[in-house]
């Protein structure tokens, strides 16, 4: 198979976000901010940092705020310019110069079905799928973003590669899980099977799929005929398992920091970790957390 440049990314964002109700009744869950940046912007930044040129966001009901966020806002820009707030103006402008495309998934039938909506956008090229609930820390400038790692793998193998990470045995049933083949090489494994949300006792390993996929376009033909699987949804994992029977699909073990912003506790942890790196508030927050720690342990604080 010839080596094609990976230029396109698909971000499924059609989920209802029920875990964050009532906040997500009218607001897209992808717009919930970590400190001051919507979670979807972190995903878009990872894509751009990885060399992606065009991004398709698969949306659904109550998702207009995502489109507005990445659109220009003349009134706001004019206002910031008049007031000389050039730093803020740059932050706003940074969100509008991206090649973003939107398509609505009107009858959501699962992740596999969301990815299928990207068939015409992707055409006959390799592409990446990036899930919005998984943030990969890209604040370390020296680290290679996970999406870029998958693209590097593709350039070597010309094959699909799925990002995985070890999770605890209680957690496996919340993920797609792989059965790796052999010992792997430089963090990359051949895969025997991909299983969506196995019971812990049936899980073939502790290596869970973590929301970054590099896929060849042959996945679309499979998705078109994919029957619903776990949770009665059309599962991307099942289609990948079928793809692996006709062409090699690899797994890449991610060794960086991953944040799960898909549930309340994960979201809080992510917010605190990112706030501790945020230039405007990190020092105050650190001080506050130290005092809070003392308070929770019943030790006297500065204030007595
Ligand atoms: C989806 C995928 C699953 C993957 C997970 C990663 O599940 O179906 O294979 O492990 O994302 O976050 P969901 O979290 O949508 O249930």
mmCIF file of C-alpha atoms and ligand atoms in Angstrom:
data_model
loop_
_atom_site.group_PDB
_atom_site.id
_atom_site.type_symbol
_atom_site.label_atom_id
_atom_site.label_comp_id
_atom_site.label_asym_id
_atom_site.label_seq_id
_atom_site.Cartn_x
_atom_site.Cartn_y
_atom_site.Cartn_z
ATOM 1 C CA UNK A 1 0.000 0.000 0.000
ATOM 2 C CA UNK A 2 1.423 3.418 -0.870
ATOM 3 C CA UNK A 3 2.305 5.868 1.853
ATOM 4 C CA UNK A 4 -0.068 8.835 1.915
ATOM 5 C CA UNK A 5 0.295 11.929 4.051
ATOM 6 C CA UNK A 6 -2.111 11.947 7.023
ATOM 7 C CA UNK A 7 -3.923 15.284 6.716
ATOM 8 C CA UNK A 8 -7.394 14.788 8.144
ATOM 9 C CA UNK A 9 -8.873 14.319 11.597
ATOM 10 C CA UNK A 10 -12.371 13.420 12.727
ATOM 11 C CA UNK A 11 -13.663 14.488 16.157
ATOM 12 C CA UNK A 12 -16.917 12.755 17.154
ATOM 13 C CA UNK A 13 -18.866 15.262 19.279
ATOM 14 C CA UNK A 14 -22.448 14.065 19.029
ATOM 15 C CA UNK A 15 -22.731 12.603 22.545
ATOM 16 C CA UNK A 16 -25.450 13.970 24.827
ATOM 17 C CA UNK A 17 -23.131 14.552 27.778
ATOM 18 C CA UNK A 18 -25.683 13.194 30.270
ATOM 19 C CA UNK A 19 -22.970 12.805 32.923
ATOM 20 C CA UNK A 20 -22.759 16.597 33.132
ATOM 21 C CA UNK A 21 -26.464 17.467 33.278
ATOM 22 C CA UNK A 22 -27.840 20.040 33.849
ATOM 23 C CA UNK A 23 -24.764 21.936 32.513
ATOM 24 C CA UNK A 24 -25.074 20.139 29.173
ATOM 25 C CA UNK A 25 -28.785 20.701 28.617
ATOM 26 C CA UNK A 26 -28.131 23.595 26.222
ATOM 27 C CA UNK A 27 -24.316 23.630 26.143
ATOM 28 C CA UNK A 28 -22.179 21.086 24.276
ATOM 29 C CA UNK A 29 -20.127 19.051 26.768
ATOM 30 C CA UNK A 30 -17.123 19.671 24.496
ATOM 31 C CA UNK A 31 -17.428 23.374 25.422
ATOM 32 C CA UNK A 32 -16.996 22.813 29.180
ATOM 33 C CA UNK A 33 -13.747 24.612 30.012
ATOM 34 C CA UNK A 34 -10.629 23.340 31.711
ATOM 35 C CA UNK A 35 -9.795 26.616 33.489
ATOM 36 C CA UNK A 36 -10.392 28.907 30.489
ATOM 37 C CA UNK A 37 -10.243 26.671 27.409
ATOM 38 C CA UNK A 38 -13.024 24.399 26.106
ATOM 39 C CA UNK A 39 -11.998 20.735 26.106
ATOM 40 C CA UNK A 40 -12.487 20.479 22.327
ATOM 41 C CA UNK A 41 -9.915 23.221 21.780
ATOM 42 C CA UNK A 42 -7.273 21.041 23.451
ATOM 43 C CA UNK A 43 -8.112 18.290 20.943
ATOM 44 C CA UNK A 44 -7.955 20.695 18.000
ATOM 45 C CA UNK A 45 -4.577 22.005 19.228
ATOM 46 C CA UNK A 46 -3.201 18.449 19.472
ATOM 47 C CA UNK A 47 -4.339 17.848 15.878
ATOM 48 C CA UNK A 48 -2.689 21.029 14.582
ATOM 49 C CA UNK A 49 0.507 20.297 16.524
ATOM 50 C CA UNK A 50 0.554 16.886 14.828
ATOM 51 C CA UNK A 51 0.416 18.375 11.322
ATOM 52 C CA UNK A 52 -3.309 17.803 10.653
ATOM 53 C CA UNK A 53 -4.673 20.272 8.079
ATOM 54 C CA UNK A 54 -8.433 19.633 8.024
ATOM 55 C CA UNK A 55 -10.711 18.637 10.889
ATOM 56 C CA UNK A 56 -14.283 17.353 10.717
ATOM 57 C CA UNK A 57 -16.387 17.643 13.870
ATOM 58 C CA UNK A 58 -19.350 15.265 13.904
ATOM 59 C CA UNK A 59 -21.990 17.093 15.948
ATOM 60 C CA UNK A 60 -25.601 16.618 16.943
ATOM 61 C CA UNK A 61 -28.307 18.447 18.844
ATOM 62 C CA UNK A 62 -27.329 21.338 21.194
ATOM 63 C CA UNK A 63 -23.877 21.652 19.633
ATOM 64 C CA UNK A 64 -24.135 25.075 18.014
ATOM 65 C CA UNK A 65 -21.769 26.537 20.613
ATOM 66 C CA UNK A 66 -18.892 24.509 19.115
ATOM 67 C CA UNK A 67 -19.396 26.104 15.697
ATOM 68 C CA UNK A 68 -19.713 29.556 17.250
ATOM 69 C CA UNK A 69 -16.542 29.052 19.278
ATOM 70 C CA UNK A 70 -14.433 28.464 16.178
ATOM 71 C CA UNK A 71 -16.162 31.200 14.156
ATOM 72 C CA UNK A 72 -15.092 34.845 14.071
ATOM 73 C CA UNK A 73 -16.901 37.223 16.429
ATOM 74 C CA UNK A 74 -16.596 40.687 14.912
ATOM 75 C CA UNK A 75 -18.119 42.584 17.830
ATOM 76 C CA UNK A 76 -15.805 40.947 20.371
ATOM 77 C CA UNK A 77 -12.717 41.347 18.191
ATOM 78 C CA UNK A 78 -13.510 45.031 17.549
ATOM 79 C CA UNK A 79 -14.089 45.634 21.239
ATOM 80 C CA UNK A 80 -10.783 44.008 22.275
ATOM 81 C CA UNK A 81 -8.922 45.911 19.573
ATOM 82 C CA UNK A 82 -10.379 49.267 20.673
ATOM 83 C CA UNK A 83 -9.366 48.551 24.262
ATOM 84 C CA UNK A 84 -5.859 47.524 23.212
ATOM 85 C CA UNK A 85 -6.287 44.036 24.703
ATOM 86 C CA UNK A 86 -3.951 42.459 22.183
ATOM 87 C CA UNK A 87 -3.233 39.302 24.226
ATOM 88 C CA UNK A 88 -6.914 38.458 24.462
ATOM 89 C CA UNK A 89 -7.436 39.360 20.803
ATOM 90 C CA UNK A 90 -4.736 36.850 19.865
ATOM 91 C CA UNK A 91 -6.454 34.140 21.932
ATOM 92 C CA UNK A 92 -9.703 34.830 20.088
ATOM 93 C CA UNK A 93 -8.066 34.984 16.652
ATOM 94 C CA UNK A 94 -6.213 31.715 17.257
ATOM 95 C CA UNK A 95 -9.555 29.906 17.305
ATOM 96 C CA UNK A 96 -10.798 31.202 13.957
ATOM 97 C CA UNK A 97 -8.016 30.435 11.511
ATOM 98 C CA UNK A 98 -8.451 26.654 11.526
ATOM 99 C CA UNK A 99 -9.870 24.503 8.693
ATOM 100 C CA UNK A 100 -12.814 23.089 10.596
ATOM 101 C CA UNK A 101 -15.803 21.379 9.027
ATOM 102 C CA UNK A 102 -19.025 20.272 10.653
ATOM 103 C CA UNK A 103 -21.537 17.547 9.939
ATOM 104 C CA UNK A 104 -24.562 16.621 12.035
ATOM 105 C CA UNK A 105 -25.258 13.047 13.030
ATOM 106 C CA UNK A 106 -29.033 13.153 13.161
ATOM 107 C CA UNK A 107 -29.694 9.647 14.547
ATOM 108 C CA UNK A 108 -26.696 8.798 16.763
ATOM 109 C CA UNK A 109 -26.190 5.023 16.736
ATOM 110 C CA UNK A 110 -22.761 4.841 18.395
ATOM 111 C CA UNK A 111 -19.110 5.793 17.857
ATOM 112 C CA UNK A 112 -18.762 3.614 14.746
ATOM 113 C CA UNK A 113 -21.745 5.360 13.192
ATOM 114 C CA UNK A 114 -20.294 8.807 14.057
ATOM 115 C CA UNK A 115 -17.043 7.916 12.294
ATOM 116 C CA UNK A 116 -18.999 6.630 9.276
ATOM 117 C CA UNK A 117 -20.415 10.162 8.827
ATOM 118 C CA UNK A 118 -16.861 11.218 7.870
ATOM 119 C CA UNK A 119 -16.684 8.898 4.829
ATOM 120 C CA UNK A 120 -17.105 11.614 2.157
ATOM 121 C CA UNK A 121 -14.837 14.069 4.021
ATOM 122 C CA UNK A 122 -12.027 11.526 4.368
ATOM 123 C CA UNK A 123 -12.241 9.912 0.923
ATOM 124 C CA UNK A 124 -9.524 7.397 0.185
ATOM 125 C CA UNK A 125 -6.883 8.594 2.665
ATOM 126 C CA UNK A 126 -5.576 7.487 6.043
ATOM 127 C CA UNK A 127 -6.987 9.690 8.827
ATOM 128 C CA UNK A 128 -7.133 10.071 12.593
ATOM 129 C CA UNK A 129 -10.070 9.863 14.976
ATOM 130 C CA UNK A 130 -9.728 11.882 18.186
ATOM 131 C CA UNK A 131 -12.195 11.431 21.053
ATOM 132 C CA UNK A 132 -13.004 14.508 23.079
ATOM 133 C CA UNK A 133 -13.208 12.789 26.474
ATOM 134 C CA UNK A 134 -9.493 11.942 26.418
ATOM 135 C CA UNK A 135 -7.025 14.804 26.756
ATOM 136 C CA UNK A 136 -3.369 13.998 26.206
ATOM 137 C CA UNK A 137 -1.068 16.439 27.946
ATOM 138 C CA UNK A 138 0.725 18.445 25.270
ATOM 139 C CA UNK A 139 1.960 21.212 27.552
ATOM 140 C CA UNK A 140 5.436 19.682 27.534
ATOM 141 C CA UNK A 141 6.956 21.135 24.365
ATOM 142 C CA UNK A 142 9.446 18.312 23.985
ATOM 143 C CA UNK A 143 6.851 15.534 24.093
ATOM 144 C CA UNK A 144 5.580 14.225 20.746
ATOM 145 C CA UNK A 145 1.753 14.527 20.737
ATOM 146 C CA UNK A 146 0.078 11.106 20.705
ATOM 147 C CA UNK A 147 -1.623 11.835 17.368
ATOM 148 C CA UNK A 148 1.782 12.646 15.880
ATOM 149 C CA UNK A 149 3.169 9.379 17.310
ATOM 150 C CA UNK A 150 0.412 7.475 15.470
ATOM 151 C CA UNK A 151 1.190 9.368 12.250
ATOM 152 C CA UNK A 152 4.880 8.477 12.651
ATOM 153 C CA UNK A 153 3.841 4.827 13.068
ATOM 154 C CA UNK A 154 1.760 5.005 9.895
ATOM 155 C CA UNK A 155 4.678 6.448 7.947
ATOM 156 C CA UNK A 156 6.681 3.367 8.930
ATOM 157 C CA UNK A 157 4.042 0.642 8.591
ATOM 158 C CA UNK A 158 1.340 2.109 6.250
ATOM 159 C CA UNK A 159 -1.119 0.440 8.619
ATOM 160 C CA UNK A 160 -3.841 1.459 11.075
ATOM 161 C CA UNK A 161 -2.583 2.028 14.627
ATOM 162 C CA UNK A 162 -4.699 2.424 17.745
ATOM 163 C CA UNK A 163 -3.454 4.125 20.926
ATOM 164 C CA UNK A 164 -3.700 2.050 24.136
ATOM 165 C CA UNK A 165 -2.677 2.383 27.772
ATOM 166 C CA UNK A 166 -2.697 0.015 30.777
ATOM 167 C CA UNK A 167 -5.700 0.437 33.103
ATOM 168 C CA UNK A 168 -6.669 -1.353 36.323
ATOM 169 C CA UNK A 169 -8.758 -4.533 36.142
ATOM 170 C CA UNK A 170 -11.800 -2.729 37.608
ATOM 171 C CA UNK A 171 -11.641 -0.251 34.741
ATOM 172 C CA UNK A 172 -11.324 -2.544 31.704
ATOM 173 C CA UNK A 173 -15.083 -2.914 31.254
ATOM 174 C CA UNK A 174 -15.349 0.823 30.464
ATOM 175 C CA UNK A 175 -13.018 0.530 27.448
ATOM 176 C CA UNK A 176 -12.167 -1.253 24.243
ATOM 177 C CA UNK A 177 -9.403 -3.729 25.141
ATOM 178 C CA UNK A 178 -6.786 -5.423 22.949
ATOM 179 C CA UNK A 179 -5.239 -8.877 22.975
ATOM 180 C CA UNK A 180 -1.630 -8.052 22.051
ATOM 181 C CA UNK A 181 0.482 -10.505 20.071
ATOM 182 C CA UNK A 182 4.013 -11.159 21.284
ATOM 183 C CA UNK A 183 6.196 -8.671 23.106
ATOM 184 C CA UNK A 184 5.864 -5.708 20.794
ATOM 185 C CA UNK A 185 8.637 -3.468 19.518
ATOM 186 C CA UNK A 186 9.345 0.059 20.781
ATOM 187 C CA UNK A 187 5.882 0.261 22.334
ATOM 188 C CA UNK A 188 4.102 -0.999 19.226
ATOM 189 C CA UNK A 189 2.217 -4.308 19.223
ATOM 190 C CA UNK A 190 0.563 -6.499 16.639
ATOM 191 C CA UNK A 191 -2.936 -7.313 17.827
ATOM 192 C CA UNK A 192 -4.878 -10.552 17.883
ATOM 193 C CA UNK A 193 -8.300 -9.142 18.785
ATOM 194 C CA UNK A 194 -10.037 -5.941 19.793
ATOM 195 C CA UNK A 195 -12.939 -6.351 22.277
ATOM 196 C CA UNK A 196 -15.347 -3.567 23.272
ATOM 197 C CA UNK A 197 -16.164 -3.273 26.981
ATOM 198 C CA UNK A 198 -15.318 -6.830 28.121
ATOM 199 C CA UNK A 199 -16.239 -8.125 31.578
ATOM 200 C CA UNK A 200 -13.094 -7.934 33.742
ATOM 201 C CA UNK A 201 -12.842 -11.755 33.824
ATOM 202 C CA UNK A 202 -12.962 -11.952 30.009
ATOM 203 C CA UNK A 203 -10.596 -9.040 29.278
ATOM 204 C CA UNK A 204 -7.727 -10.275 27.078
ATOM 205 C CA UNK A 205 -5.245 -7.799 28.676
ATOM 206 C CA UNK A 206 -5.120 -4.543 30.639
ATOM 207 C CA UNK A 207 -4.353 -2.490 27.511
ATOM 208 C CA UNK A 208 -7.300 -0.159 26.891
ATOM 209 C CA UNK A 209 -8.066 1.932 23.802
ATOM 210 C CA UNK A 210 -7.693 5.597 24.761
ATOM 211 C CA UNK A 211 -9.350 7.739 22.145
ATOM 212 C CA UNK A 212 -6.748 8.260 19.416
ATOM 213 C CA UNK A 213 -6.968 6.133 16.285
ATOM 214 C CA UNK A 214 -5.081 6.209 13.008
ATOM 215 C CA UNK A 215 -7.233 4.395 10.481
ATOM 216 C CA UNK A 216 -6.990 3.422 6.839
ATOM 217 C CA UNK A 217 -10.089 4.273 4.736
ATOM 218 C CA UNK A 218 -11.058 0.583 4.398
ATOM 219 C CA UNK A 219 -12.718 1.020 7.817
ATOM 220 C CA UNK A 220 -15.681 2.751 6.123
ATOM 221 C CA UNK A 221 -16.726 -0.292 4.051
ATOM 222 C CA UNK A 222 -16.746 -2.319 7.274
ATOM 223 C CA UNK A 223 -18.658 0.323 9.270
ATOM 224 C CA UNK A 224 -21.373 0.412 6.595
ATOM 225 C CA UNK A 225 -22.230 -3.189 7.403
ATOM 226 C CA UNK A 226 -21.403 -3.183 11.102
ATOM 227 C CA UNK A 227 -24.148 -4.580 13.332
ATOM 228 C CA UNK A 228 -24.684 -2.953 16.748
ATOM 229 C CA UNK A 229 -22.491 -4.491 19.476
ATOM 230 C CA UNK A 230 -21.933 -3.639 23.163
ATOM 231 C CA UNK A 231 -24.646 -1.348 24.551
ATOM 232 C CA UNK A 232 -26.604 -1.954 21.318
ATOM 233 C CA UNK A 233 -24.397 0.664 19.605
ATOM 234 C CA UNK A 234 -22.393 0.460 16.378
ATOM 235 C CA UNK A 235 -18.920 0.064 17.856
ATOM 236 C CA UNK A 236 -15.756 1.354 16.185
ATOM 237 C CA UNK A 237 -13.804 -1.305 18.107
ATOM 238 C CA UNK A 238 -15.795 -4.112 16.399
ATOM 239 C CA UNK A 239 -15.085 -2.628 12.952
ATOM 240 C CA UNK A 240 -11.368 -2.358 13.804
ATOM 241 C CA UNK A 241 -11.381 -6.017 14.855
ATOM 242 C CA UNK A 242 -12.798 -6.920 11.435
ATOM 243 C CA UNK A 243 -10.266 -4.655 9.662
ATOM 244 C CA UNK A 244 -7.478 -6.470 11.519
ATOM 245 C CA UNK A 245 -8.545 -9.720 9.807
ATOM 246 C CA UNK A 246 -7.789 -8.331 6.325
ATOM 247 C CA UNK A 247 -4.938 -5.873 6.980
ATOM 248 C CA UNK A 248 -2.536 -5.372 9.896
ATOM 249 C CA UNK A 249 -3.732 -3.130 12.706
ATOM 250 C CA UNK A 250 -1.179 -2.171 15.356
ATOM 251 C CA UNK A 251 -1.499 -0.805 18.875
ATOM 252 C CA UNK A 252 0.779 1.946 20.212
ATOM 253 C CA UNK A 253 1.230 2.130 24.001
ATOM 254 C CA UNK A 254 1.023 5.752 25.187
ATOM 255 C CA UNK A 255 3.426 6.606 27.995
ATOM 256 C CA UNK A 256 2.477 10.258 28.547
ATOM 257 C CA UNK A 257 -0.197 11.817 30.765
ATOM 258 C CA UNK A 258 -3.796 11.133 29.814
ATOM 259 C CA UNK A 259 -6.754 12.938 31.359
ATOM 260 C CA UNK A 260 -10.278 11.558 31.259
ATOM 261 C CA UNK A 261 -12.620 14.553 31.159
ATOM 262 C CA UNK A 262 -15.652 12.363 30.424
ATOM 263 C CA UNK A 263 -16.755 12.081 34.057
ATOM 264 C CA UNK A 264 -17.018 14.514 36.948
ATOM 265 C CA UNK A 265 -14.073 13.315 39.010
ATOM 266 C CA UNK A 266 -11.748 13.071 36.000
ATOM 267 C CA UNK A 267 -12.873 16.519 34.947
ATOM 268 C CA UNK A 268 -12.059 17.972 38.385
ATOM 269 C CA UNK A 269 -8.635 16.330 38.494
ATOM 270 C CA UNK A 270 -7.831 17.643 35.015
ATOM 271 C CA UNK A 271 -8.967 21.138 35.970
ATOM 272 C CA UNK A 272 -6.714 21.146 39.043
ATOM 273 C CA UNK A 273 -3.683 19.766 37.187
ATOM 274 C CA UNK A 274 -4.042 22.283 34.365
ATOM 275 C CA UNK A 275 -4.716 25.146 36.778
ATOM 276 C CA UNK A 276 -1.462 24.253 38.557
ATOM 277 C CA UNK A 277 0.320 24.991 35.260
ATOM 278 C CA UNK A 278 -1.684 28.107 34.406
ATOM 279 C CA UNK A 279 0.568 31.198 34.652
ATOM 280 C CA UNK A 280 -2.190 33.447 36.046
ATOM 281 C CA UNK A 281 -3.404 31.238 38.893
ATOM 282 C CA UNK A 282 -0.873 28.476 39.575
ATOM 283 C CA UNK A 283 0.795 30.143 42.583
ATOM 284 C CA UNK A 284 -2.466 31.110 44.310
ATOM 285 C CA UNK A 285 -3.975 27.696 43.672
ATOM 286 C CA UNK A 286 -0.911 25.885 45.012
ATOM 287 C CA UNK A 287 -1.077 27.936 48.198
ATOM 288 C CA UNK A 288 -4.808 27.273 48.508
ATOM 289 C CA UNK A 289 -4.353 23.511 48.033
ATOM 290 C CA UNK A 290 -1.636 23.387 50.685
ATOM 291 C CA UNK A 291 -3.927 25.178 53.141
ATOM 292 C CA UNK A 292 -6.842 22.962 52.165
ATOM 293 C CA UNK A 293 -4.679 19.878 52.725
ATOM 294 C CA UNK A 294 -3.851 21.077 56.231
ATOM 295 C CA UNK A 295 -7.500 21.796 56.913
ATOM 296 C CA UNK A 296 -8.577 18.345 55.726
ATOM 297 C CA UNK A 297 -5.945 16.749 57.942
ATOM 298 C CA UNK A 298 -7.090 18.875 60.871
ATOM 299 C CA UNK A 299 -3.750 20.733 61.120
ATOM 300 C CA UNK A 300 -3.650 24.443 61.940
ATOM 301 C CA UNK A 301 -3.446 26.723 58.889
ATOM 302 C CA UNK A 302 -1.883 30.165 58.544
ATOM 303 C CA UNK A 303 -5.239 31.695 59.422
ATOM 304 C CA UNK A 304 -5.418 29.538 62.530
HETATM 305 C C1 LIG B 1 -15.123 4.779 23.570
HETATM 306 C C2 LIG B 1 -14.700 3.541 22.782
HETATM 307 C C3 LIG B 1 -13.815 2.652 23.649
HETATM 308 C C4 LIG B 1 -12.625 3.436 24.145
HETATM 309 C C5 LIG B 1 -13.089 4.696 24.895
HETATM 310 C C6 LIG B 1 -11.890 5.588 25.222
HETATM 311 O O1 LIG B 1 -15.978 4.378 24.619
HETATM 312 O O2 LIG B 1 -15.858 2.849 22.348
HETATM 313 O O3 LIG B 1 -13.367 1.550 22.890
HETATM 314 O O4 LIG B 1 -11.845 2.623 25.001
HETATM 315 O O5 LIG B 1 -13.991 5.478 24.081
HETATM 316 O O6 LIG B 1 -12.271 6.703 25.976
HETATM 317 P P1 LIG B 1 -16.940 5.399 25.430
HETATM 318 O O7 LIG B 1 -16.063 6.108 26.413
HETATM 319 O O8 LIG B 1 -17.527 6.326 24.407
HETATM 320 O O9 LIG B 1 -17.963 4.541 26.093
#
